[in-house]
Short mmCIF file of C-alpha atoms and ligand atoms in Angstrom, two decimals:
data_model
loop_
_atom_site.label_atom_id
_atom_site.label_comp_id
_atom_site.label_asym_id
_atom_site.label_seq_id
_atom_site.Cartn_x
_atom_site.Cartn_y
_atom_site.Cartn_z
CA VAL A 1 -49.50 72.76 -54.10
CA GLU A 2 -52.53 74.86 -53.17
CA GLY A 3 -54.68 72.48 -55.25
CA SER A 4 -53.80 69.54 -53.01
CA LEU A 5 -55.35 71.16 -49.94
CA ASP A 6 -59.02 70.41 -50.57
CA PRO A 7 -58.70 66.61 -50.73
CA ILE A 8 -56.33 66.62 -47.74
CA HIS A 9 -58.76 68.74 -45.76
CA GLU A 10 -61.56 66.29 -46.53
CA GLY A 11 -59.56 63.06 -46.38
CA PHE A 12 -58.04 63.77 -42.96
CA ARG A 13 -61.19 65.49 -41.63
CA THR A 14 -59.17 68.46 -40.43
CA SER A 15 -60.55 71.76 -39.29
CA SER A 16 -57.63 73.62 -40.94
CA VAL A 17 -54.74 72.75 -43.22
CA TRP A 18 -51.63 74.83 -43.80
CA ILE A 19 -49.07 74.09 -46.45
CA ARG A 20 -45.79 75.77 -47.31
CA ALA A 21 -43.41 74.94 -50.15
CA PHE A 22 -39.95 76.34 -49.50
CA GLU A 23 -38.15 78.23 -52.16
CA GLY A 24 -34.52 77.78 -53.04
CA VAL A 25 -32.32 74.97 -51.87
CA GLY A 26 -29.36 74.36 -49.63
CA GLU A 27 -28.41 76.04 -46.39
CA ARG A 28 -30.60 79.11 -46.50
CA PRO A 29 -33.88 78.35 -48.22
CA GLY A 30 -36.36 81.16 -48.69
CA ARG A 31 -39.79 81.15 -47.06
CA GLY A 32 -41.46 80.19 -50.33
CA ARG A 33 -45.23 80.14 -50.73
CA GLY A 34 -47.87 79.13 -48.23
CA ALA A 35 -51.60 78.57 -48.27
CA MET A 36 -54.37 77.66 -45.86
CA GLN A 37 -57.65 75.79 -46.19
CA PRO A 38 -60.30 76.92 -45.41
CA PRO A 39 -58.87 80.39 -45.86
CA ILE A 40 -59.35 82.93 -43.09
CA PRO A 41 -58.43 86.28 -44.64
CA ASP A 42 -57.67 88.07 -41.35
CA LEU A 43 -55.47 85.31 -40.04
CA VAL A 44 -51.91 86.14 -41.07
CA SER A 45 -49.19 83.78 -39.88
CA PRO A 46 -46.60 85.73 -37.86
CA ALA A 47 -43.10 85.67 -39.33
CA SER A 48 -41.71 84.02 -36.20
CA LEU A 49 -44.09 81.07 -36.59
CA ILE A 50 -43.27 80.71 -40.29
CA GLU A 51 -39.59 80.63 -39.36
CA ALA A 52 -40.34 78.01 -36.71
CA GLY A 53 -42.32 75.99 -39.29
CA ILE A 54 -39.40 76.09 -41.75
CA ARG A 55 -37.01 74.92 -39.06
CA LEU A 56 -39.39 72.16 -38.02
CA GLY A 57 -39.88 71.11 -41.66
CA HIS A 58 -36.15 70.56 -41.97
CA GLU A 59 -35.75 68.93 -38.61
CA THR A 60 -38.65 66.47 -39.06
CA TRP A 61 -37.56 65.62 -42.62
CA SER A 62 -34.05 64.80 -41.49
CA ARG A 63 -35.46 62.63 -38.68
CA GLN A 64 -38.17 61.26 -40.98
CA CYS A 65 -40.86 61.83 -38.37
CA SER A 66 -43.98 63.90 -37.89
CA LEU A 67 -44.56 66.33 -35.04
CA LEU A 68 -47.77 66.39 -32.99
CA LEU A 69 -48.58 69.47 -30.89
CA THR A 70 -51.33 69.36 -28.26
CA ARG A 71 -51.91 71.11 -24.95
CA ASP A 72 -50.10 68.13 -23.41
CA GLY A 73 -46.92 69.13 -25.24
CA ALA A 74 -44.94 68.15 -28.34
CA ASP A 75 -44.28 64.63 -29.62
CA PRO A 76 -41.37 64.05 -30.08
CA SER A 77 -40.77 66.37 -27.17
CA ASP A 78 -37.14 67.29 -27.92
CA ILE A 79 -37.88 69.13 -31.20
CA LEU A 80 -39.70 72.14 -29.84
CA ASP A 81 -39.52 74.17 -26.60
CA PRO A 82 -42.72 74.64 -24.56
CA THR A 83 -42.90 78.40 -25.25
CA THR A 84 -42.97 78.04 -29.03
CA THR A 85 -45.37 75.10 -28.71
CA GLY A 86 -47.68 77.38 -26.76
CA GLU A 87 -47.36 80.19 -29.31
CA ILE A 88 -48.23 77.88 -32.17
CA LEU A 89 -51.24 76.42 -30.34
CA ASP A 90 -52.47 79.92 -29.44
CA PHE A 91 -52.19 80.93 -33.07
CA ILE A 92 -54.03 77.93 -34.52
CA ALA A 93 -56.71 78.25 -31.84
CA ARG A 94 -57.75 81.47 -33.66
CA ALA A 95 -58.81 79.23 -36.55
CA GLY A 96 -60.63 76.86 -34.16
CA ASN A 97 -57.88 74.23 -33.85
CA SER A 98 -56.73 72.60 -30.65
CA SER A 99 -54.04 70.24 -32.00
CA LEU A 100 -51.62 70.27 -34.89
CA LEU A 101 -49.84 67.54 -36.83
CA LEU A 102 -46.86 68.79 -38.82
CA VAL A 103 -45.43 66.54 -41.55
CA PRO A 104 -42.45 67.51 -43.65
CA LEU A 105 -42.56 67.59 -47.46
CA GLY A 106 -39.42 66.43 -49.13
CA ALA A 107 -37.60 64.31 -51.65
CA GLY A 108 -34.31 62.51 -51.27
CA ARG A 109 -32.24 64.35 -48.66
CA GLU A 110 -33.98 67.61 -49.18
CA ALA A 111 -36.81 69.11 -47.13
CA LEU A 112 -39.03 71.07 -49.48
CA GLY A 113 -41.85 72.29 -47.25
CA TYR A 114 -44.29 71.33 -44.56
CA LEU A 115 -47.92 70.42 -44.17
CA CYS A 116 -49.82 71.22 -40.96
CA LEU A 117 -53.07 69.46 -40.18
CA GLY A 118 -55.20 71.03 -37.45
CA ARG A 119 -58.12 69.51 -35.58
CA SER A 120 -60.57 71.14 -33.19
CA ALA A 121 -61.24 70.13 -29.61
CA GLY A 122 -64.37 68.18 -30.57
CA GLN A 123 -62.58 66.00 -33.11
CA PRO A 124 -60.78 62.71 -32.39
CA GLY A 125 -57.03 62.73 -31.77
CA TRP A 126 -54.43 61.50 -34.27
CA THR A 127 -53.91 57.75 -34.62
CA ASP A 128 -50.56 56.22 -35.58
CA ILE A 129 -52.04 55.07 -38.91
CA GLU A 130 -53.16 58.61 -39.69
CA ARG A 131 -49.71 59.94 -38.82
CA GLN A 132 -48.11 57.38 -41.13
CA ALA A 133 -50.51 58.20 -43.97
CA ALA A 134 -49.79 61.91 -43.53
CA ALA A 135 -46.05 61.21 -43.61
CA ARG A 136 -46.41 59.25 -46.88
CA LEU A 137 -48.36 62.15 -48.32
CA GLY A 138 -45.39 64.38 -47.41
CA HIS A 139 -43.22 62.25 -49.68
CA ASP A 140 -45.71 62.39 -52.57
CA ILE A 141 -46.21 66.14 -52.38
CA GLY A 142 -42.45 66.55 -51.97
CA ARG A 143 -41.82 64.75 -55.23
CA ALA A 144 -44.43 66.90 -56.96
CA ILE A 145 -42.76 70.06 -55.63
CA LEU A 146 -39.38 68.81 -56.78
CA HIS A 147 -40.68 68.18 -60.31
CA ALA A 148 -42.34 71.58 -60.44
CA ARG A 149 -39.12 73.20 -59.31
CA LEU A 150 -37.00 71.36 -61.83
CA TYR A 151 -39.44 72.38 -64.53
CA GLU A 152 -39.36 76.02 -63.42
CA HIS A 153 -35.60 75.93 -63.33
CA GLU A 154 -35.44 74.40 -66.80
CA GLN A 155 -37.80 77.08 -68.15
CA ALA A 156 -35.67 79.82 -66.64
CA VAL A 157 -32.51 78.35 -68.16
CA VAL A 158 -34.18 78.05 -71.57
CA GLU A 159 -35.35 81.66 -71.41
CA ALA A 160 -31.91 82.88 -70.38
CA LEU A 161 -30.28 80.94 -73.21
CA GLN A 162 -32.78 82.26 -75.73
CA ALA A 163 -32.11 85.82 -74.61
CA LEU A 164 -28.40 85.21 -74.90
CA ASP A 165 -28.83 83.69 -78.34
CA GLY A 166 -30.78 86.75 -79.44
CA LYS A 167 -28.03 89.05 -78.18
CA LYS A 168 -25.41 87.00 -79.97
CA ASP A 169 -27.35 87.18 -83.24
CA ALA A 170 -27.76 90.93 -82.90
CA PHE A 171 -24.05 91.29 -82.23
CA VAL A 172 -23.02 89.16 -85.20
CA SER A 173 -25.39 91.06 -87.44
CA MET A 174 -24.08 94.43 -86.23
CA VAL A 175 -20.44 93.43 -86.68
CA SER A 176 -21.13 92.06 -90.16
CA HIS A 177 -22.75 95.32 -91.20
CA GLU A 178 -19.85 97.31 -89.83
CA LEU A 179 -17.29 95.17 -91.64
CA ARG A 180 -18.96 95.56 -94.97
CA THR A 181 -17.99 99.16 -95.66
CA PRO A 182 -14.26 98.95 -94.89
CA LEU A 183 -14.05 95.73 -96.84
CA ALA A 184 -15.72 97.29 -99.87
CA SER A 185 -13.19 100.08 -99.60
CA ILE A 186 -10.25 97.62 -99.52
CA ILE A 187 -11.57 95.82 -102.58
CA GLY A 188 -12.21 99.10 -104.39
CA HIS A 189 -8.75 100.47 -103.72
CA LEU A 190 -7.23 97.16 -104.69
CA GLU A 191 -8.96 97.34 -108.05
CA VAL A 192 -7.63 100.83 -108.60
CA VAL A 193 -4.07 99.76 -107.78
CA ARG A 194 -4.24 96.67 -109.99
CA SER A 195 -5.77 98.59 -112.88
CA GLY A 196 -2.49 100.51 -113.25
CA ASP A 197 -4.26 103.88 -113.12
CA LEU A 198 -1.99 104.91 -110.28
CA GLY A 199 1.17 103.84 -112.10
CA ASP A 200 2.83 100.54 -112.86
CA VAL A 201 2.66 97.93 -110.14
CA PRO A 202 5.96 96.06 -109.79
CA ALA A 203 5.61 92.41 -110.70
CA THR A 204 6.96 91.47 -107.27
CA ALA A 205 3.85 92.98 -105.66
CA ASP A 206 1.50 90.95 -107.82
CA ARG A 207 1.42 87.90 -105.60
CA SER A 208 0.67 89.98 -102.55
CA LEU A 209 -2.11 91.85 -104.33
CA ALA A 210 -3.59 88.56 -105.49
CA ALA A 211 -3.52 87.28 -101.90
CA ILE A 212 -5.25 90.45 -100.67
CA ASP A 213 -7.85 90.02 -103.38
CA ARG A 214 -8.46 86.36 -102.55
CA ASN A 215 -8.79 86.95 -98.84
CA ALA A 216 -10.93 90.06 -99.18
CA THR A 217 -13.26 88.04 -101.39
CA ARG A 218 -13.36 85.27 -98.80
CA LEU A 219 -14.16 87.75 -96.06
CA THR A 220 -16.90 89.26 -98.19
CA SER A 221 -18.57 85.92 -98.71
CA LEU A 222 -18.29 85.14 -94.99
CA ILE A 223 -19.98 88.45 -94.18
CA GLU A 224 -22.66 87.89 -96.80
CA ASP A 225 -23.33 84.46 -95.28
CA LEU A 226 -23.62 85.90 -91.79
CA LEU A 227 -25.96 88.64 -92.94
CA LEU A 228 -28.12 86.22 -94.88
CA LEU A 229 -28.32 83.92 -91.87
CA SER A 230 -29.27 86.65 -89.44
CA LYS A 231 -31.83 88.04 -91.87
CA MET A 232 -33.43 84.61 -92.26
CA LYS A 233 -33.30 83.95 -88.51
CA GLU A 234 -35.09 87.19 -87.80
CA GLY A 235 -37.92 85.66 -89.81
CA ALA A 236 -37.60 87.85 -92.89
CA GLU A 237 -39.72 86.42 -95.69
CA PRO A 238 -38.05 85.34 -98.91
CA MET A 239 -37.77 88.41 -101.13
CA THR A 240 -39.31 87.35 -104.39
CA ILE A 241 -41.11 84.06 -104.53
CA ARG A 242 -41.72 82.93 -108.07
CA VAL A 243 -41.95 79.84 -110.18
CA LEU A 244 -38.59 78.92 -111.56
CA ASP A 245 -36.88 76.08 -113.31
CA LEU A 246 -34.50 74.43 -110.85
CA ALA A 247 -32.76 72.65 -113.72
CA GLY A 248 -31.85 76.08 -115.06
CA VAL A 249 -30.50 77.12 -111.67
CA VAL A 250 -28.39 73.95 -111.48
CA GLU A 251 -27.03 74.42 -114.98
CA GLU A 252 -26.09 78.06 -114.41
CA THR A 253 -24.48 77.23 -111.08
CA VAL A 254 -22.40 74.41 -112.54
CA VAL A 255 -21.22 76.68 -115.35
CA GLY A 256 -20.40 79.38 -112.82
CA LEU A 257 -18.35 76.90 -110.78
CA GLU A 258 -16.40 75.46 -113.74
CA LEU A 259 -13.24 77.34 -112.88
CA TYR A 260 -13.56 76.41 -109.23
CA ALA A 261 -13.92 72.72 -110.12
CA GLN A 262 -10.98 72.90 -112.52
CA ARG A 263 -8.78 74.37 -109.81
CA HIS A 264 -9.65 71.37 -107.62
CA GLN A 265 -9.26 69.02 -110.60
CA VAL A 266 -12.72 67.65 -109.99
CA GLU A 267 -15.19 66.97 -112.74
CA VAL A 268 -18.83 67.91 -112.20
CA GLY A 269 -21.39 65.89 -114.16
CA THR A 270 -25.06 66.89 -114.33
CA ARG A 271 -28.17 65.04 -115.35
CA ALA A 272 -31.49 66.83 -115.08
CA GLU A 273 -35.09 66.41 -116.04
CA ILE A 274 -35.92 69.59 -117.90
CA PRO A 275 -37.66 71.78 -116.98
CA THR A 276 -38.19 71.26 -113.24
CA TRP A 277 -40.59 73.84 -111.87
CA VAL A 278 -40.58 74.84 -108.25
CA ARG A 279 -41.79 77.86 -106.31
CA GLY A 280 -39.05 79.70 -104.56
CA GLU A 281 -36.71 82.58 -104.10
CA PRO A 282 -34.18 82.43 -106.94
CA TYR A 283 -31.23 83.82 -104.95
CA GLU A 284 -31.83 81.47 -102.03
CA LEU A 285 -32.23 78.35 -104.18
CA GLU A 286 -29.09 79.28 -106.09
CA ARG A 287 -27.28 79.45 -102.74
CA VAL A 288 -28.44 75.94 -101.84
CA VAL A 289 -27.14 74.51 -105.12
CA THR A 290 -23.88 76.48 -104.91
CA ASN A 291 -23.16 75.49 -101.31
CA LEU A 292 -23.77 71.79 -101.96
CA ILE A 293 -21.70 71.66 -105.13
CA THR A 294 -18.77 73.70 -103.78
CA ASN A 295 -18.67 71.43 -100.73
CA ALA A 296 -18.75 68.30 -102.89
CA VAL A 297 -15.89 69.69 -104.97
CA LYS A 298 -13.71 70.94 -102.15
CA PHE A 299 -14.02 67.80 -100.05
CA SER A 300 -13.18 65.53 -103.03
CA PRO A 301 -9.70 64.37 -104.02
CA ALA A 302 -8.21 65.61 -107.29
CA GLY A 303 -9.24 63.45 -110.21
CA SER A 304 -12.61 62.43 -108.77
CA ARG A 305 -16.07 63.18 -109.99
CA VAL A 306 -19.13 64.89 -108.52
CA GLU A 307 -22.56 63.90 -109.83
CA VAL A 308 -25.43 66.34 -109.72
CA SER A 309 -28.84 64.95 -110.63
CA LEU A 310 -32.32 66.38 -110.70
CA ASP A 311 -35.38 64.12 -110.79
CA VAL A 312 -39.08 64.39 -110.23
CA GLU A 313 -40.42 61.72 -107.88
CA ASP A 314 -44.06 61.74 -106.68
CA GLU A 315 -44.66 65.44 -107.24
CA THR A 316 -41.37 66.20 -105.54
CA VAL A 317 -38.27 67.65 -107.10
CA VAL A 318 -35.23 65.75 -105.92
CA LEU A 319 -31.75 67.23 -106.25
CA ARG A 320 -28.88 64.94 -105.42
CA VAL A 321 -25.27 66.02 -105.13
CA ARG A 322 -23.00 63.03 -104.80
CA ASP A 323 -19.26 62.94 -104.30
CA ARG A 324 -16.62 60.29 -103.72
CA GLY A 325 -14.70 62.49 -101.30
CA LEU A 326 -13.83 62.44 -97.62
CA GLY A 327 -17.24 61.43 -96.34
CA ILE A 328 -18.61 62.36 -92.93
CA SER A 329 -18.72 60.24 -89.78
CA ALA A 330 -22.07 59.36 -88.22
CA SER A 331 -21.38 61.46 -85.12
CA ASP A 332 -20.48 64.54 -87.18
CA GLN A 333 -23.58 64.11 -89.32
CA GLU A 334 -25.80 64.89 -86.33
CA GLN A 335 -24.41 68.39 -85.99
CA LEU A 336 -23.54 69.12 -89.57
CA PHE A 337 -26.37 71.55 -90.24
CA THR A 338 -25.70 73.74 -87.20
CA ARG A 339 -23.93 77.04 -87.64
CA PHE A 340 -20.15 77.08 -87.52
CA PHE A 341 -19.93 73.32 -87.24
CA ARG A 342 -17.03 71.78 -89.11
CA SER A 343 -16.18 68.09 -89.24
CA THR A 344 -13.93 66.79 -86.51
CA ASN A 345 -11.91 64.85 -89.04
CA ARG A 346 -8.43 66.30 -89.61
CA GLN A 347 -8.44 66.10 -93.40
CA ALA A 348 -11.68 68.08 -93.62
CA GLN A 349 -10.43 70.66 -91.12
CA ASP A 350 -7.42 71.39 -93.30
CA ILE A 351 -9.78 72.59 -96.04
CA PRO A 352 -10.82 76.20 -95.42
CA GLY A 353 -14.44 77.00 -94.67
CA THR A 354 -16.66 78.70 -92.14
CA GLY A 355 -19.18 76.03 -91.23
CA LEU A 356 -22.05 78.26 -92.36
CA GLY A 357 -22.86 76.75 -95.76
CA LEU A 358 -24.97 73.81 -94.63
CA ALA A 359 -26.74 75.83 -91.90
CA ILE A 360 -27.81 78.20 -94.68
CA VAL A 361 -28.95 75.28 -96.85
CA LYS A 362 -31.08 73.93 -94.03
CA ILE A 363 -32.78 77.24 -93.20
CA ILE A 364 -33.47 77.95 -96.86
CA MET A 365 -35.02 74.53 -97.32
CA GLU A 366 -37.24 75.06 -94.28
CA ARG A 367 -38.39 78.35 -95.80
CA HIS A 368 -39.30 76.51 -98.98
CA ASP A 369 -41.20 73.61 -97.38
CA GLY A 370 -38.35 71.42 -98.49
CA THR A 371 -35.96 69.05 -96.81
CA VAL A 372 -32.29 68.22 -96.98
CA ARG A 373 -30.75 64.93 -95.97
CA LEU A 374 -27.35 63.40 -96.01
CA ASP A 375 -26.12 59.88 -96.66
CA SER A 376 -22.47 59.49 -95.98
CA ALA A 377 -19.78 57.36 -94.41
CA LEU A 378 -16.30 58.46 -93.53
CA GLY A 379 -13.93 57.71 -96.41
CA GLU A 380 -16.72 56.76 -98.79
CA GLY A 381 -18.11 60.05 -100.04
CA SER A 382 -21.39 61.80 -99.41
CA THR A 383 -24.75 62.32 -101.05
CA PHE A 384 -26.80 65.37 -100.13
CA THR A 385 -30.45 65.09 -101.17
CA VAL A 386 -32.69 68.12 -101.36
CA ARG A 387 -36.45 67.72 -101.84
CA LEU A 388 -38.79 70.52 -102.88
CA PRO A 389 -42.47 70.41 -103.79
CA LEU A 390 -42.94 70.30 -107.55
CA PHE A 391 -44.94 73.26 -108.82
CA THR A 392 -48.01 71.70 -110.42
CA GLY A 393 -50.13 74.79 -110.97
CA THR A 394 -50.57 76.55 -114.25
CA ALA A 395 -48.79 79.68 -115.32
CA ALA A 396 -52.12 81.49 -115.34
CA GLU A 397 -52.63 80.69 -111.66
CA LEU A 398 -49.64 82.77 -110.80
CA GLY A 399 -50.49 85.39 -113.36
CA VAL A 400 -46.94 86.61 -113.70
CA HIS A 401 -45.18 84.02 -115.77
CA GLU A 402 -46.76 84.13 -119.17
CA HIS A 403 -43.67 82.52 -120.61
CA LEU A 404 -44.30 79.27 -118.75
CA PRO A 405 -45.93 76.56 -120.81
CA SER A 406 -49.44 75.79 -119.59
CA GLY A 407 -49.65 72.74 -117.35
CA VAL A 408 -46.11 73.18 -116.21
CA GLY A 409 -44.90 70.52 -113.89
CA ARG A 410 -47.00 67.83 -115.53
CA ARG A 411 -44.46 66.82 -118.04
P1 LIG B 501 -17.76 74.78 -94.61
O1 LIG B 501 -17.73 73.95 -95.85
O2 LIG B 501 -17.62 76.23 -94.90
O3 LIG B 501 -16.86 74.30 -93.55
P2 LIG B 501 -20.45 73.80 -94.35
O4 LIG B 501 -21.53 74.20 -93.40
O5 LIG B 501 -20.76 73.90 -95.79
O6 LIG B 501 -19.20 74.68 -93.98
O7 LIG B 501 -20.02 72.35 -94.02
C1 LIG B 501 -19.78 71.97 -92.68
C2 LIG B 501 -18.81 70.82 -92.61
O8 LIG B 501 -19.41 69.66 -93.16
C3 LIG B 501 -17.57 71.02 -93.43
O9 LIG B 501 -16.58 71.69 -92.69
C4 LIG B 501 -17.15 69.60 -93.76
O10 LIG B 501 -16.39 69.09 -92.71
C5 LIG B 501 -18.46 68.85 -93.81
N1 LIG B 501 -18.91 68.66 -95.19
C6 LIG B 501 -19.84 69.36 -95.87
N2 LIG B 501 -20.04 68.87 -97.09
C7 LIG B 501 -19.20 67.82 -97.22
C8 LIG B 501 -18.93 66.87 -98.25
N3 LIG B 501 -19.56 66.92 -99.43
N4 LIG B 501 -18.00 65.92 -98.00
C9 LIG B 501 -17.37 65.87 -96.81
N5 LIG B 501 -17.58 66.71 -95.80
C10 LIG B 501 -18.50 67.68 -95.98
#
């Protein structure tokens, strides 16, 4: 707003220009910020005149008029009493002005400030055309003020939300840590009881103990997920980056999930180019593969098949996990990789889960300069595609993996 004063001062050949942008909106706006050109350091506007200016800004904006003050009086004359008119003229005379044109700044129904143009006794009076031009300027500056305000407001909201998000993360992380110890104790004691060291466990208690075991394990993996997420969100670097064979990771994961797939009566088929070298954190990449395959299995009907394939395309390792399961609607797909999001479709909701798995996949891929994408349609199954840069260096370059064949990645 201050920046607009120079051209106004020159363009309207004023001897002084005052501007004030109100702050706040509605019934009781604040005084906001004001400026004067050319500045006269000793000339401080009295509070009573600022208050009068604010009132006049609102009044003239609602009437859509400008207000001219001269020794002859005010025009329009019913806006201001003669005493205040005199006070204002006395004040501006201290900056060498003998008349004042006040135009409101505003947008829509809202008055957002005022602009006062002063001229000295030796200068010509104000023509109607000049008054109209000044009024139009009030609209332009008003719009600029409105945009600046909206922007400021938006920034403040963003900052508040970020602060809140940070607090929420800290809370989740703290709670997860606190839950870990009692849960470890439950699992430990459960093992002792089931081992029979404390005496025979009646067969009737077996089902209950198995349920405790299952649910404690589920809670543990939920907590591990939350801790991993908050660690990664805090920007922690991957622990141990090294060159590894993703085909090996896939194979081990599929073997590890055999029982899980059997329980769901889903067959998991793999086809991989061997070996497939990438740089990455072994634990994190294993999590990506596990999360995608367990999802494919659990959202597939019994008797169906999940295909896992690993290819190298243009120096990129491409992992595809394809199922013929429930599929995901286009609207759900947009939010799928956000934390705690679960499909809106009833069938998928009936299958237990936390909505953290894919958020973890996405963050891990970002940490590995990789991508993950989804092709799916409701009722037609899904294909998750993960892309990672192929490691094309030599083992010697890394200096730590003597067991890698030289020229790895250029098979
Ligand atoms: P969770 O599986 O624990 O609910 P995820 O973040 O792994 O959490 O997945 C989020 C949601 O995405 C799931 O609840 C499910 O609705 C949907 N989804 C993920 N993978 C598949 C898939 N292969 N087929 C159908 N829906 C899926």
